[in-house]
Amino acid sequence: MELKKLDVPTTSITEVKKSPMDVFNQAREAGTAVYVFNREKVAGVMLTQEQYEKLLQELHDLRARPVTEEIEEPAVEGLEEFLHIMRQALITGASISAKNLDERMVALGFITRKTGFGGVVDMINELKETGKIMYQLRKKQEGKAITAEVIGEQDNQTQLFDKLIIKKIFLKEK
């Protein structure tokens, strides 16, 4: 199990059934969520009420922050509305998991970068090597392919290896 090598707290469904309070204590002591496995696959995560409420407050605070002008204006006309939607979906300066980033980019119309757990690892490796993660829009705009460069860095303030901080996003036409 790759996650155990990264010192991320884990447990099994069986252990949760036996003593859920032990899992909550494990989350409290580790200061992070505990991944719950069911037959070698992550079934979910458990965290304490305090951790959950802190995450909700951080999310609320991030959404309330004014959006900075970190995203470059697109060269293709008609993408201004799309750019506005991207600014709402991707907050610069905030920590986000690679999986969550990919899900948001797919929801915006980009081609997924992940396929299972290995895809997330590939995304983080690309970020470490190049300082960015590249995405391509599924549909061409005015006959031109649109790519997004998500510039960022790995978040070293968390125990989870797949967290990153988005610094800038550039839209480019090819």
mmCIF file of C-alpha atoms in Angstrom:
data_model
loop_
_atom_site.group_PDB
_atom_site.id
_atom_site.type_symbol
_atom_site.label_atom_id
_atom_site.label_comp_id
_atom_site.label_asym_id
_atom_site.label_seq_id
_atom_site.Cartn_x
_atom_site.Cartn_y
_atom_site.Cartn_z
ATOM 1 C CA MET A 1 0.000 0.000 0.000
ATOM 2 C CA GLU A 2 1.702 3.167 -1.249
ATOM 3 C CA LEU A 3 0.078 5.438 1.356
ATOM 4 C CA LYS A 4 1.673 3.608 4.295
ATOM 5 C CA LYS A 5 5.142 4.302 2.896
ATOM 6 C CA LEU A 6 4.317 8.005 3.040
ATOM 7 C CA ASP A 7 3.458 7.865 6.769
ATOM 8 C CA VAL A 8 -0.187 8.747 6.175
ATOM 9 C CA PRO A 9 -2.320 7.270 8.971
ATOM 10 C CA THR A 10 -4.375 4.324 7.754
ATOM 11 C CA THR A 11 -6.799 1.795 9.176
ATOM 12 C CA SER A 12 -9.196 -0.843 7.925
ATOM 13 C CA ILE A 13 -12.973 -1.080 7.821
ATOM 14 C CA THR A 14 -12.660 -3.932 10.327
ATOM 15 C CA GLU A 15 -10.828 -1.693 12.816
ATOM 16 C CA VAL A 16 -13.415 1.060 12.336
ATOM 17 C CA LYS A 17 -16.170 -1.436 13.140
ATOM 18 C CA LYS A 18 -14.316 -2.668 16.229
ATOM 19 C CA SER A 19 -13.535 0.738 17.677
ATOM 20 C CA PRO A 20 -14.348 3.937 15.791
ATOM 21 C CA MET A 21 -13.148 6.003 18.763
ATOM 22 C CA ASP A 22 -9.641 4.560 18.361
ATOM 23 C CA VAL A 23 -9.630 5.833 14.768
ATOM 24 C CA PHE A 24 -10.766 9.296 15.884
ATOM 25 C CA ASN A 25 -7.989 9.307 18.480
ATOM 26 C CA GLN A 26 -5.520 8.288 15.787
ATOM 27 C CA ALA A 27 -6.675 11.258 13.655
ATOM 28 C CA ARG A 28 -6.411 13.628 16.635
ATOM 29 C CA GLU A 29 -2.889 12.438 17.532
ATOM 30 C CA ALA A 30 -1.666 12.583 13.914
ATOM 31 C CA GLY A 31 -3.277 15.969 13.299
ATOM 32 C CA THR A 32 -4.710 14.738 10.008
ATOM 33 C CA ALA A 33 -7.388 12.475 8.599
ATOM 34 C CA VAL A 34 -7.027 8.694 8.696
ATOM 35 C CA TYR A 35 -7.472 6.794 5.431
ATOM 36 C CA VAL A 36 -9.851 3.846 5.821
ATOM 37 C CA PHE A 37 -9.074 0.875 3.584
ATOM 38 C CA ASN A 38 -11.439 -1.812 2.384
ATOM 39 C CA ARG A 39 -9.677 -4.654 0.545
ATOM 40 C CA GLU A 40 -6.549 -2.675 -0.387
ATOM 41 C CA LYS A 41 -8.512 0.347 -1.642
ATOM 42 C CA VAL A 42 -9.281 3.599 0.140
ATOM 43 C CA ALA A 43 -12.958 3.530 1.079
ATOM 44 C CA GLY A 44 -12.944 6.917 2.805
ATOM 45 C CA VAL A 45 -11.341 9.113 5.404
ATOM 46 C CA MET A 46 -12.131 9.742 9.042
ATOM 47 C CA LEU A 47 -11.357 12.883 10.976
ATOM 48 C CA THR A 48 -12.461 14.442 14.219
ATOM 49 C CA GLN A 49 -15.286 16.946 14.506
ATOM 50 C CA GLU A 50 -12.727 19.674 15.247
ATOM 51 C CA GLN A 51 -10.701 18.812 12.150
ATOM 52 C CA TYR A 52 -13.834 18.778 10.002
ATOM 53 C CA GLU A 53 -15.053 22.127 11.330
ATOM 54 C CA LYS A 54 -11.588 23.628 10.805
ATOM 55 C CA LEU A 55 -11.638 22.454 7.166
ATOM 56 C CA LEU A 56 -15.095 23.948 6.680
ATOM 57 C CA GLN A 57 -13.937 27.264 8.156
ATOM 58 C CA GLU A 58 -10.821 27.299 5.941
ATOM 59 C CA LEU A 59 -12.981 26.603 2.899
ATOM 60 C CA HIS A 60 -15.383 29.373 3.869
ATOM 61 C CA ASP A 61 -12.479 31.809 4.407
ATOM 62 C CA LEU A 62 -10.904 30.906 1.059
ATOM 63 C CA ARG A 63 -14.176 31.386 -0.787
ATOM 64 C CA ALA A 64 -14.689 34.749 0.919
ATOM 65 C CA ARG A 65 -11.235 36.010 -0.134
ATOM 66 C CA PRO A 66 -11.103 38.306 -3.136
ATOM 67 C CA VAL A 67 -9.790 36.527 -6.203
ATOM 68 C CA THR A 68 -6.368 37.754 -7.237
ATOM 69 C CA GLU A 69 -5.533 38.414 -10.862
ATOM 70 C CA GLU A 70 -3.120 35.478 -11.118
ATOM 71 C CA ILE A 71 -4.655 33.951 -14.248
ATOM 72 C CA GLU A 72 -3.364 35.300 -17.536
ATOM 73 C CA GLU A 73 -6.015 36.671 -19.905
ATOM 74 C CA PRO A 74 -6.683 34.265 -22.779
ATOM 75 C CA ALA A 75 -5.579 35.163 -26.265
ATOM 76 C CA VAL A 76 -8.677 33.600 -27.820
ATOM 77 C CA GLU A 77 -11.737 35.843 -27.753
ATOM 78 C CA GLY A 78 -14.837 34.557 -26.006
ATOM 79 C CA LEU A 79 -12.976 32.837 -23.182
ATOM 80 C CA GLU A 80 -13.440 35.673 -20.667
ATOM 81 C CA GLU A 81 -16.495 34.007 -19.125
ATOM 82 C CA PHE A 82 -14.614 30.710 -19.002
ATOM 83 C CA LEU A 83 -11.702 32.472 -17.312
ATOM 84 C CA HIS A 84 -14.085 33.905 -14.707
ATOM 85 C CA ILE A 85 -15.429 30.411 -13.960
ATOM 86 C CA MET A 86 -11.852 29.093 -13.598
ATOM 87 C CA ARG A 87 -11.067 31.863 -11.115
ATOM 88 C CA GLN A 88 -13.982 30.749 -8.976
ATOM 89 C CA ALA A 89 -13.076 27.056 -9.148
ATOM 90 C CA LEU A 90 -9.322 27.334 -8.530
ATOM 91 C CA ILE A 91 -8.135 29.531 -5.693
ATOM 92 C CA THR A 92 -4.506 30.595 -5.901
ATOM 93 C CA GLY A 93 -2.483 30.292 -2.731
ATOM 94 C CA ALA A 94 -4.700 27.572 -1.295
ATOM 95 C CA SER A 95 -3.681 23.976 -0.680
ATOM 96 C CA ILE A 96 -5.522 21.461 -2.857
ATOM 97 C CA SER A 97 -5.053 17.758 -3.486
ATOM 98 C CA ALA A 98 -3.932 16.715 -6.958
ATOM 99 C CA LYS A 99 -7.065 14.575 -7.202
ATOM 100 C CA ASN A 100 -9.308 17.535 -6.364
ATOM 101 C CA LEU A 101 -7.444 19.758 -8.848
ATOM 102 C CA ASP A 102 -7.937 17.160 -11.562
ATOM 103 C CA GLU A 103 -11.643 16.784 -10.751
ATOM 104 C CA ARG A 104 -12.128 20.554 -10.966
ATOM 105 C CA MET A 105 -10.221 20.789 -14.247
ATOM 106 C CA VAL A 106 -12.288 17.939 -15.731
ATOM 107 C CA ALA A 107 -15.470 19.696 -14.594
ATOM 108 C CA LEU A 108 -14.193 22.790 -16.451
ATOM 109 C CA GLY A 109 -13.851 20.758 -19.659
ATOM 110 C CA PHE A 110 -10.198 19.694 -19.573
ATOM 111 C CA ILE A 111 -8.909 16.180 -20.238
ATOM 112 C CA THR A 112 -8.175 14.246 -17.043
ATOM 113 C CA ARG A 113 -4.569 13.799 -16.006
ATOM 114 C CA LYS A 114 -5.109 10.987 -13.566
ATOM 115 C CA THR A 115 -6.021 7.381 -13.970
ATOM 116 C CA GLY A 116 -6.255 5.798 -10.539
ATOM 117 C CA PHE A 117 -3.622 6.338 -7.866
ATOM 118 C CA GLY A 118 -0.703 6.299 -10.326
ATOM 119 C CA GLY A 119 -2.099 9.328 -12.139
ATOM 120 C CA VAL A 120 -1.924 11.447 -9.002
ATOM 121 C CA VAL A 121 1.684 10.380 -8.471
ATOM 122 C CA ASP A 122 2.458 11.303 -12.096
ATOM 123 C CA MET A 123 0.868 14.734 -11.590
ATOM 124 C CA ILE A 124 2.957 15.422 -8.471
ATOM 125 C CA ASN A 125 6.119 14.210 -10.231
ATOM 126 C CA GLU A 126 5.391 16.542 -13.182
ATOM 127 C CA LEU A 127 4.901 19.415 -10.733
ATOM 128 C CA LYS A 128 8.208 18.633 -8.984
ATOM 129 C CA GLU A 129 10.114 18.354 -12.277
ATOM 130 C CA THR A 130 8.640 21.272 -14.235
ATOM 131 C CA GLY A 131 6.883 23.465 -11.676
ATOM 132 C CA LYS A 132 3.571 23.014 -13.471
ATOM 133 C CA ILE A 133 0.838 20.581 -14.481
ATOM 134 C CA MET A 134 -0.412 20.845 -18.065
ATOM 135 C CA TYR A 135 -4.045 20.376 -19.105
ATOM 136 C CA GLN A 136 -5.714 20.471 -22.520
ATOM 137 C CA LEU A 137 -9.281 21.593 -23.110
ATOM 138 C CA ARG A 138 -11.393 18.783 -24.612
ATOM 139 C CA LYS A 139 -13.062 21.004 -27.211
ATOM 140 C CA LYS A 140 -11.219 23.385 -29.489
ATOM 141 C CA GLN A 141 -12.201 27.057 -29.329
ATOM 142 C CA GLU A 142 -12.454 28.735 -32.722
ATOM 143 C CA GLY A 143 -10.430 25.854 -34.167
ATOM 144 C CA LYS A 144 -7.604 26.336 -31.655
ATOM 145 C CA ALA A 145 -6.490 23.940 -28.927
ATOM 146 C CA ILE A 146 -6.453 25.567 -25.493
ATOM 147 C CA THR A 147 -4.045 24.460 -22.776
ATOM 148 C CA ALA A 148 -3.858 25.445 -19.155
ATOM 149 C CA GLU A 149 -0.596 25.525 -17.238
ATOM 150 C CA VAL A 150 -1.224 25.153 -13.519
ATOM 151 C CA ILE A 151 1.887 26.636 -11.921
ATOM 152 C CA GLY A 152 2.518 25.633 -8.321
ATOM 153 C CA GLU A 153 4.512 23.695 -5.817
ATOM 154 C CA GLN A 154 4.036 20.733 -3.537
ATOM 155 C CA ASP A 155 2.574 21.732 -0.151
ATOM 156 C CA ASN A 156 5.181 20.729 2.423
ATOM 157 C CA GLN A 157 3.020 21.872 5.353
ATOM 158 C CA THR A 158 0.903 18.711 5.226
ATOM 159 C CA GLN A 159 1.625 15.033 5.765
ATOM 160 C CA LEU A 160 -0.262 14.133 2.589
ATOM 161 C CA PHE A 161 2.074 13.823 -0.393
ATOM 162 C CA ASP A 162 -0.511 14.838 -3.021
ATOM 163 C CA LYS A 163 -1.242 18.349 -1.762
ATOM 164 C CA LEU A 164 -0.108 21.291 -3.848
ATOM 165 C CA ILE A 165 -0.413 25.050 -3.798
ATOM 166 C CA ILE A 166 -1.582 26.757 -6.987
ATOM 167 C CA LYS A 167 0.408 29.912 -7.694
ATOM 168 C CA LYS A 168 -0.747 30.878 -11.191
ATOM 169 C CA ILE A 169 -2.748 29.556 -14.105
ATOM 170 C CA PHE A 170 -2.014 30.424 -17.704
ATOM 171 C CA LEU A 171 -4.337 29.766 -20.625
ATOM 172 C CA LYS A 172 -2.610 29.359 -23.966
ATOM 173 C CA GLU A 173 -3.685 28.580 -27.492
ATOM 174 C CA LYS A 174 -1.878 26.147 -29.741
#
